Amino acid sequence: MASWNSIPLEITYETFGWLAFFSWSISFYPQVILNFRRKSVVGLNFDFVLLNLTKHSSYMIYNVCLYFSPVIQRQYFEKYGSGEMIPVAANDVAFSIHAVLLTAITLFQIVIFDRGTQKVSKISVGIVIAVWLIVAICFFIALPGQSWLWLISIFNSIQVFMTVIKYIPQAVMNFARKSTDGFSIGNILLDFVGGLANYAQMAVQSIDQNSWVNFYGNIGKTLLSLISIFFDIIFMCQHYVLYPAKKAAFRSKLEREGKEPLVKSLDETASENVKKTIHLNSL
């Protein structure tokens, strides 16, 4: 296994890595806090959360297995060369475990808080079921030849695929509502910083090793950063450029709808009928 050639670059690598960890990890909390304060998840797309849980679960399995398994590490070196470094850092493992936990908490909030008329689409449920069926099939394919590096690469590919599609429902929903109310922009800003730091970390490692193997040896991490940055820019444009004037009006509407009872009491109904009768008699 290769070692670092430059101590300053190694320190820079660790700095960018933990900056990505803290930015991405903290990015989950604004949405969780917003949901808790409102006691509502209206405005948060449920497909986004469900797909996100599958994405982070796949990423966690890939990171944990490659970071801790000597067998998989040996297969990695056999494929890419013993002079290369493992493309998974401790911060990658810590982030992915934390991400699964916080996404699960957000999904639990969807279950217990006011959802309005929103629900998970059948398409997203079908995608998740299909993904895990594919994983089960791949496991039995890998089992005879102990092809564990190939198997975790499937998980890495899944997390890339889920990263591509998970943002689409929320972006479309914002466009349809012409508002980003209910969807935390703090999540997006921190996610953007994390994506930049994650990509910079990989670049620092490549510069030190004079090799770009870690970019395609862990293509999932590379695409994770680029795709996240791309959609974060879209969400920031929606929030700050396209729909800034819609937020206040939409929030007031939600508050009015939340305060107005869905079913009026019998006394209120009777009182309204009396008022109508008096008004008609006066005419």
C-alpha atoms as one frame of an Amber mdcrd trajectory, in Angstrom:
protein
   0.000   0.000   0.000   1.324   3.445  -0.962   2.241   6.091   1.598   2.103
   9.873   1.422   4.973  11.692  -0.268   4.168  15.088   1.238   3.142  15.752
   4.848   1.495  19.118   3.998  -0.584  17.433   1.286  -1.570  14.671   3.710
  -2.725  17.299   6.231  -4.621  19.117   3.463  -6.218  15.816   2.413  -7.437
  15.132   5.961  -8.653  18.725   6.330 -10.743  18.584   3.157 -12.037  15.147
   4.138 -13.316  16.209   7.532 -14.658  19.469   6.113 -16.721  17.358   3.701
 -17.791  15.118   6.589 -18.985  17.958   8.809 -20.632  19.877   5.944 -22.503
  16.849   4.639 -23.364  15.571   8.115 -24.661  18.909   9.396 -26.610  19.358
   6.150 -29.182  16.820   7.354 -30.114  18.799  10.470 -31.763  21.936   8.993
 -34.458  19.784   7.337 -34.967  17.665  10.477 -35.243  20.804  12.625 -37.587
  22.497  10.134 -39.866  19.453  10.116 -39.884  19.347  13.922 -40.670  23.044
  14.300 -43.528  22.957  11.796 -44.734  19.512  12.892 -45.206  19.095   9.165
 -43.299  17.667   6.215 -45.383  19.425   3.564 -43.013  20.726   0.909 -40.447
  17.970   1.404 -40.664  15.416  -1.382 -41.084  11.898   0.044 -39.581  10.213
  -3.014 -36.412  12.221  -2.404 -36.125  10.864   1.145 -36.887   7.248   0.216
 -34.408   7.223  -2.667 -31.877   8.997  -0.459 -32.079   6.246   2.158 -31.319
   3.584  -0.461 -28.494   5.726  -1.825 -26.802   6.245   1.541 -27.291   2.617
   2.558 -25.484   1.500  -0.608 -22.712   4.038  -0.065 -22.290   2.932   3.560
 -21.937  -0.735   2.558 -19.295   0.167  -0.045 -17.274   2.382   2.306 -17.393
   0.088   5.332 -16.455  -3.013   3.336 -13.559  -1.431   1.434 -12.200   0.370
   4.505 -12.311  -2.542   6.963 -12.078  -5.753   4.896  -8.508  -7.026   4.228
  -9.908  -9.445   1.626 -11.542  -6.695  -0.404  -8.493  -4.466  -0.029  -6.297
  -7.251  -1.411  -8.616  -7.636  -4.396  -8.444  -3.864  -4.928  -4.629  -3.888
  -4.985  -4.628  -6.844  -7.365  -6.816  -4.875  -9.759  -5.289  -1.393  -9.508
  -1.762  -2.106  -8.233  -0.192  -2.459  -4.794   1.302   1.021  -5.102  -2.118
   2.682  -4.949  -3.937   3.969  -1.869  -7.381   2.826  -0.787  -9.777   5.508
  -2.106 -11.951   5.421   1.026 -11.021   7.538   4.051 -12.244   7.382   7.655
 -14.425  10.439   7.083 -16.208   8.612   4.221 -17.142   5.785   6.579 -18.243
   8.157   9.347 -20.335  10.257   6.979 -22.154   7.355   5.333 -23.125   5.787
   8.673 -24.352   9.144   9.973 -26.233   9.789   6.709 -28.187   6.538   6.969
 -29.186   7.368  10.551 -30.350  10.937   9.806 -32.197   9.937   6.623 -34.006
   7.243   8.616 -35.004   9.889  11.189 -36.356  12.118   8.388 -38.348   9.177
   7.031 -39.765   8.618  10.530 -40.817  12.287  10.633 -42.732  11.731   7.410
 -44.644   8.961   9.168 -45.562  10.940  12.315 -45.945  14.555  11.110 -48.583
  16.237   8.941 -48.122  15.133   5.331 -50.993  17.025   3.712 -51.962  15.213
   0.517 -48.408  14.162  -0.282 -47.379  10.519  -0.545 -44.602   8.311  -1.878
 -45.005   7.504  -5.555 -45.345   3.942  -6.782 -42.474   4.573  -9.177 -40.044
   5.292  -6.330 -41.222   2.263  -4.362 -40.776   0.126  -7.468 -37.257   1.480
  -8.042 -36.206   0.717  -4.466 -37.596  -2.825  -4.612 -35.917  -3.453  -7.974
 -32.563  -2.164  -6.687 -32.502  -4.493  -3.691 -33.601  -7.445  -5.820 -30.647
  -6.758  -8.113 -28.356  -6.639  -5.066 -29.626 -10.045  -3.930 -29.013 -11.538
  -7.368 -25.496 -10.037  -7.530 -24.663 -11.483  -4.111 -25.353 -15.026  -5.294
 -23.367 -14.362  -8.489 -20.363 -13.137  -6.468 -20.527 -15.893  -3.846 -18.939
 -18.821  -5.776 -15.869 -16.875  -6.879 -15.656 -14.670  -3.751 -15.794 -11.615
  -6.029 -16.392  -9.188  -3.190 -14.721  -6.185  -4.821 -17.055  -6.612  -7.797
 -20.028  -6.898  -5.460 -19.283  -3.701  -3.525 -18.662  -1.951  -6.851 -22.318
  -2.763  -7.585 -23.261  -0.923  -4.388 -21.087   1.986  -5.522 -22.860   2.027
  -8.888 -26.235   1.943  -7.120 -25.366   4.952  -5.000 -24.353   6.866  -8.135
 -27.616   5.928  -9.861 -29.659   6.897  -6.803 -27.754  10.188  -6.498 -28.720
  11.034 -10.086 -32.429  10.341  -9.660 -33.047  11.254  -5.990 -32.895  15.025
  -6.568 -35.249  15.014  -9.562 -38.578  14.619  -7.647 -37.747  17.547  -5.330
 -36.604  19.777  -8.201 -39.775  18.988 -10.181 -41.950  19.541  -7.100 -40.361
  22.966  -6.477 -40.992  23.855 -10.120 -44.622  22.727  -9.976 -45.317  24.658
  -6.752 -43.184  27.633  -7.851 -41.833  27.607  -4.297 -39.112  26.000  -2.163
 -41.027  26.506   1.078 -40.831  23.431   3.295 -37.514  22.355   1.729 -34.520
  23.597   3.736 -32.002  25.639   1.731 -29.526  25.176   4.598 -29.349  21.523
   3.610 -28.392  22.506   0.060 -25.762  25.097   1.009 -23.956  22.660   3.301
 -24.287  19.875   0.730 -22.654  22.175  -1.833 -19.689  22.866   0.459 -19.360
  19.144   1.189 -19.324  18.282  -2.511 -16.565  20.792  -3.236 -14.472  19.620
  -0.270 -14.930  15.964  -1.206 -13.742  16.572  -4.774 -10.818  18.677  -3.540
  -9.783  15.866  -1.186  -9.541  13.409  -4.073  -7.571  15.931  -6.152  -5.033
  16.404  -3.337  -4.480  12.640  -3.094  -3.978  12.401  -6.856  -1.452  15.248
  -6.839   0.555  13.624  -4.045   0.575  10.197  -5.698   1.008  11.583  -9.210
  -1.821   9.258 -10.215  -5.503   9.736 -11.031  -6.457   6.125 -10.256  -8.430
   7.132  -7.167 -10.834   9.109  -9.391 -11.844   6.110 -11.496 -10.962   3.520
  -8.844 -13.717   5.090  -6.736 -15.856   6.515  -9.517 -18.829   6.599  -7.150
 -17.179   9.165  -4.884 -16.172  11.256  -7.889 -19.659  11.297  -9.408 -21.243
  11.786  -5.983 -19.455  15.130  -5.673 -20.124  16.309  -9.222 -23.805  15.317
  -9.284 -24.462  16.811  -5.840 -22.855  20.106  -6.867 -24.895  20.191 -10.098
 -28.267  19.738  -8.373 -27.307  22.022  -5.474 -26.796  24.813  -8.007 -30.260
  24.084  -9.433 -31.861  24.252  -5.970 -30.015  27.478  -5.114 -31.253  29.026
  -8.358 -34.804  27.941  -7.548 -34.613  29.335  -4.006 -32.779  32.617  -4.568
 -33.472  33.473  -8.214 -36.648  31.845  -9.562 -39.035  31.726  -6.589 -37.822
  34.147  -3.859 -41.036  36.220  -3.867 -43.225  33.110  -3.591 -41.858  31.984
  -0.235 -43.496  34.477   2.118 -46.904  34.254   0.455 -46.819  30.479   0.357
 -45.763  30.270   4.024 -48.657  32.523   5.060 -51.042  30.337   3.089 -49.731
  27.220   4.798 -50.066  28.852   8.220 -53.664  29.908   7.506 -54.544  26.447
   6.275 -52.901  24.928   9.318 -54.862  27.158  11.745 -58.223  26.696  10.045
 -59.988  23.548  11.342 -60.737  20.882   8.776 -64.191  20.213  10.296 -66.127
  22.969  12.012 -67.859  22.258  15.312 -71.654  21.918  15.523 -71.936  25.166
  17.547 -69.974  27.111  14.923 -72.154  25.671  12.153 -75.378  26.497  14.036
 -74.156  30.032  14.747 -73.398  30.606  11.067 -76.869  29.308  10.085 -78.559
  31.710  12.560 -76.591  34.636  11.177 -77.603  33.703   7.638 -81.280  33.428
   8.653 -81.267  36.852  10.350 -79.593  38.379   7.316 -82.224  36.899   4.966
 -85.139  38.080   7.185 -83.731  41.596   7.255 -83.827  41.609   3.474
